[in-house]
Short mmCIF file of C-alpha atoms in Angstrom, two decimals:
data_model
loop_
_atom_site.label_atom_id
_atom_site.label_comp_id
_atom_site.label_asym_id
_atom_site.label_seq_id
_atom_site.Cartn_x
_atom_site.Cartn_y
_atom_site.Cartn_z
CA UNK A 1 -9.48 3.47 -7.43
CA UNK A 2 -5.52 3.30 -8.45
CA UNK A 3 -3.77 0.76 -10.67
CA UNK A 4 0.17 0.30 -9.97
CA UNK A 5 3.23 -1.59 -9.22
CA UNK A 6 3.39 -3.06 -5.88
CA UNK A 7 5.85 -2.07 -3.55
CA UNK A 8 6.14 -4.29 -0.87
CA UNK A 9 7.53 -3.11 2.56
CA UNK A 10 8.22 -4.68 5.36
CA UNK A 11 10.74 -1.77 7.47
CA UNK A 12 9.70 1.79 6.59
CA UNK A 13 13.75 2.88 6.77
CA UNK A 14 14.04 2.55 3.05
CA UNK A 15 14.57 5.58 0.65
CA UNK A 16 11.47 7.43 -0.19
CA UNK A 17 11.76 7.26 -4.06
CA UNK A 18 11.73 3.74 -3.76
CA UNK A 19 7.88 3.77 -2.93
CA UNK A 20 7.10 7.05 -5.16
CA UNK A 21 4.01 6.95 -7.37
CA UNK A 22 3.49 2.61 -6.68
CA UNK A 23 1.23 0.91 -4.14
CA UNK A 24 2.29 0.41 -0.90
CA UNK A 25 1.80 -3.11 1.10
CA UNK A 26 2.77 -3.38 4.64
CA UNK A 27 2.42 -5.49 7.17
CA UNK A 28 1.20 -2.64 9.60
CA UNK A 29 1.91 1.32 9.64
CA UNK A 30 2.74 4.10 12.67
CA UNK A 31 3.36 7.92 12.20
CA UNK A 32 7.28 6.46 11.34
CA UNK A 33 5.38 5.40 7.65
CA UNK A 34 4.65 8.81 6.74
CA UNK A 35 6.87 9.47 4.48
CA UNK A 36 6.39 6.61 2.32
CA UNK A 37 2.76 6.89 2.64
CA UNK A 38 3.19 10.45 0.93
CA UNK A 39 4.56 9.45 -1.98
CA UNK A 40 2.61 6.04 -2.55
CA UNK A 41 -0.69 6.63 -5.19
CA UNK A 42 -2.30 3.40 -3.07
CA UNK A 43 -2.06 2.03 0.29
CA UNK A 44 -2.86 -1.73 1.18
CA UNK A 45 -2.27 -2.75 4.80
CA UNK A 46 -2.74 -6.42 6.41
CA UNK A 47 -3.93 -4.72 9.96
CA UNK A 48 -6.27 -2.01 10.89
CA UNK A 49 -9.64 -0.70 10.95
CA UNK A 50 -11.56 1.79 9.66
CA UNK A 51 -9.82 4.05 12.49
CA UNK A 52 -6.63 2.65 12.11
CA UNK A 53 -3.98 5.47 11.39
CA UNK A 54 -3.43 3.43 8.23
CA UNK A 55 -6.99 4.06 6.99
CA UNK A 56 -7.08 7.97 8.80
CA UNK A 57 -3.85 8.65 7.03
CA UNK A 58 -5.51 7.71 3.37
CA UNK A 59 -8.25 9.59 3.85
CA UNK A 60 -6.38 12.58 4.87
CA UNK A 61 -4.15 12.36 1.64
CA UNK A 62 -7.05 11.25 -0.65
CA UNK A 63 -5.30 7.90 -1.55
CA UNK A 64 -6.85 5.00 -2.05
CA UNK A 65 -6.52 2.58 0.88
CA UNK A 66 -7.58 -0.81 1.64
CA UNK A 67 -6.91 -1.99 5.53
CA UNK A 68 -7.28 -5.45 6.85
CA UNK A 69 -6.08 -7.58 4.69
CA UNK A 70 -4.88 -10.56 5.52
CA UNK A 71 -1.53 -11.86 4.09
CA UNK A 72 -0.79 -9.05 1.68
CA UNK A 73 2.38 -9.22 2.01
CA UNK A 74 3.02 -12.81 1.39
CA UNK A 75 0.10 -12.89 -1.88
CA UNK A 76 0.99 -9.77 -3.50
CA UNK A 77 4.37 -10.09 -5.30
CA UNK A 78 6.57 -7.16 -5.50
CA UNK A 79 6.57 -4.95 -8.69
CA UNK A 80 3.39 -7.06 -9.67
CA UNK A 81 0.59 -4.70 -11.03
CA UNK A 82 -2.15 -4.06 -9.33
CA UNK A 83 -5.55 -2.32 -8.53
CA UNK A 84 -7.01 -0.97 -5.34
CA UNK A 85 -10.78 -0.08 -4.71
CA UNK A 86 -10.75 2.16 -1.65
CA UNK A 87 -14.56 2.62 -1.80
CA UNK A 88 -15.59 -1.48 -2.01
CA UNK A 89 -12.00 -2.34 0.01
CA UNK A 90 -11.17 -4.35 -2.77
CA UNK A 91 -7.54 -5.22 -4.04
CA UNK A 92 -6.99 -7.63 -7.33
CA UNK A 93 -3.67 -8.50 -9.03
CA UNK A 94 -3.73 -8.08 -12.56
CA UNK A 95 -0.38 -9.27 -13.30
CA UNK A 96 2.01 -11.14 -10.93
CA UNK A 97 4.68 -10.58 -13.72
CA UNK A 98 7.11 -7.38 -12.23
CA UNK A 99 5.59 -4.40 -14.08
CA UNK A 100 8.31 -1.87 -14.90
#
């Protein structure tokens, strides 16, 4: 389980500090995600599966990750806080208000 600030991204060509140590909320990800996904503390991705590279990927770096989930990117705010169960696949905002 992780609690951050959301870091909503919708084009993975952004600078990789801007995603350091918050939660990470895509649309979908592909090998070109990596880097961001090595610096995020969560991961929470509207498509995938269990086998989804999203999900393999989180597993491999032993961050919490939460696949298949629809509209993430619309509900979840960016900078809002929030908390990510990677063992129940459970994702709750805590605060909408942008956490600094």
């Amino acid at each position: 389980m992780v609690r951050g600030k959301a870091r909503v991204v919708l084009d993975p060509r952004i600078a990789v500090e801007d995603c350091r140590d918050t939660i990470l909320v895509a649309r979908e990800t592909d090998p070109g995600w990596l880097f961001l996904m090595l610096v995020a503390k969560g991961l929470v991705v509207e498509r995938g599966t269990l086998l989804s590279h999203t999900a393999i990927t989180g597993r491999l770096l032993g961050v919490p990750t939460v696949v298949a989930v629809d509209g993430a990117t619309s509900l979840i705010q960016d900078g809002s806080l929030i908390e990510v169960d990677g063992r129940t696949g459970e994702v709750r905002i805590i605060s909408e208000e942008v956490a600094s």
